[in-house]
Amino acid sequence: MRAVSEKVAAVAEGVAAAQLSMIDSWSRFWPEVMTGQAPSMLNGVALERSVNAALRPASQRVKANFKRLAR
């Protein structure tokens, strides 16, 4: 039961983190354009940040489970 609830919580946290990352990238769009930078929404950086943010909670859970079960 604990393993399933941890996975569900990690997925929910990952989805929320990915959405917040995309919102952050959208909020940076015009400032990046105005300063002459390539917008992160168009060059793939925003997607990479979003994926990393989504995987971070699951990665932390896997590492914690490995440490707990390796004993």
Short mmCIF file of C-alpha atoms in Angstrom, two decimals:
data_model
loop_
_atom_site.label_atom_id
_atom_site.label_comp_id
_atom_site.label_asym_id
_atom_site.label_seq_id
_atom_site.Cartn_x
_atom_site.Cartn_y
_atom_site.Cartn_z
CA MET A 1 0.00 0.00 0.00
CA ARG A 2 2.81 2.42 0.89
CA ALA A 3 4.60 1.80 -2.42
CA VAL A 4 1.48 2.60 -4.43
CA SER A 5 0.67 5.73 -2.45
CA GLU A 6 4.27 6.96 -2.84
CA LYS A 7 4.08 6.50 -6.61
CA VAL A 8 0.75 8.31 -6.87
CA ALA A 9 2.09 11.19 -4.79
CA ALA A 10 5.26 11.36 -6.90
CA VAL A 11 3.24 11.49 -10.11
CA ALA A 12 1.00 14.25 -8.74
CA GLU A 13 4.01 16.26 -7.58
CA GLY A 14 5.72 15.71 -10.94
CA VAL A 15 2.72 16.92 -12.91
CA ALA A 16 2.41 20.01 -10.74
CA ALA A 17 6.14 20.74 -11.05
CA ALA A 18 6.00 20.36 -14.84
CA GLN A 19 3.05 22.73 -15.08
CA LEU A 20 4.74 25.32 -12.88
CA SER A 21 7.88 25.06 -14.96
CA MET A 22 5.93 25.68 -18.17
CA ILE A 23 4.13 28.64 -16.60
CA ASP A 24 7.49 30.06 -15.57
CA SER A 25 8.81 29.63 -19.11
CA TRP A 26 5.75 31.34 -20.58
CA SER A 27 6.19 34.24 -18.17
CA ARG A 28 9.78 34.65 -19.38
CA PHE A 29 8.82 34.65 -23.09
CA TRP A 30 8.49 38.38 -23.71
CA PRO A 31 11.40 39.46 -21.50
CA GLU A 32 13.61 37.02 -23.43
CA VAL A 33 12.36 38.39 -26.76
CA MET A 34 12.85 41.99 -25.65
CA THR A 35 16.46 41.32 -24.58
CA GLY A 36 17.30 39.60 -27.85
CA GLN A 37 17.57 36.09 -26.45
CA ALA A 38 16.04 33.06 -28.10
CA PRO A 39 12.80 32.34 -26.21
CA SER A 40 13.08 29.14 -24.20
CA MET A 41 9.56 28.17 -25.32
CA LEU A 42 10.77 27.97 -28.92
CA ASN A 43 14.19 26.36 -28.60
CA GLY A 44 13.24 23.38 -26.42
CA VAL A 45 14.81 24.57 -23.18
CA ALA A 46 11.38 25.00 -21.57
CA LEU A 47 10.42 21.43 -22.41
CA GLU A 48 13.70 20.12 -21.02
CA ARG A 49 13.18 22.07 -17.77
CA SER A 50 9.61 20.79 -17.53
CA VAL A 51 10.64 17.15 -18.00
CA ASN A 52 13.40 17.49 -15.42
CA ALA A 53 10.99 19.08 -12.95
CA ALA A 54 8.47 16.30 -13.56
CA LEU A 55 11.00 13.52 -12.98
CA ARG A 56 12.61 15.01 -9.87
CA PRO A 57 9.96 13.80 -7.33
CA ALA A 58 9.97 10.26 -8.72
CA SER A 59 13.76 10.21 -8.72
CA GLN A 60 13.87 11.25 -5.08
CA ARG A 61 11.38 8.51 -4.15
CA VAL A 62 13.34 5.86 -6.04
CA LYS A 63 16.59 6.84 -4.32
CA ALA A 64 14.90 6.83 -0.90
CA ASN A 65 13.32 3.43 -1.58
CA PHE A 66 16.65 2.01 -2.72
CA LYS A 67 18.37 3.20 0.46
CA ARG A 68 15.55 1.84 2.61
CA LEU A 69 15.41 -1.54 0.91
CA ALA A 70 19.18 -1.99 0.55
CA ARG A 71 19.58 -2.36 4.32
#
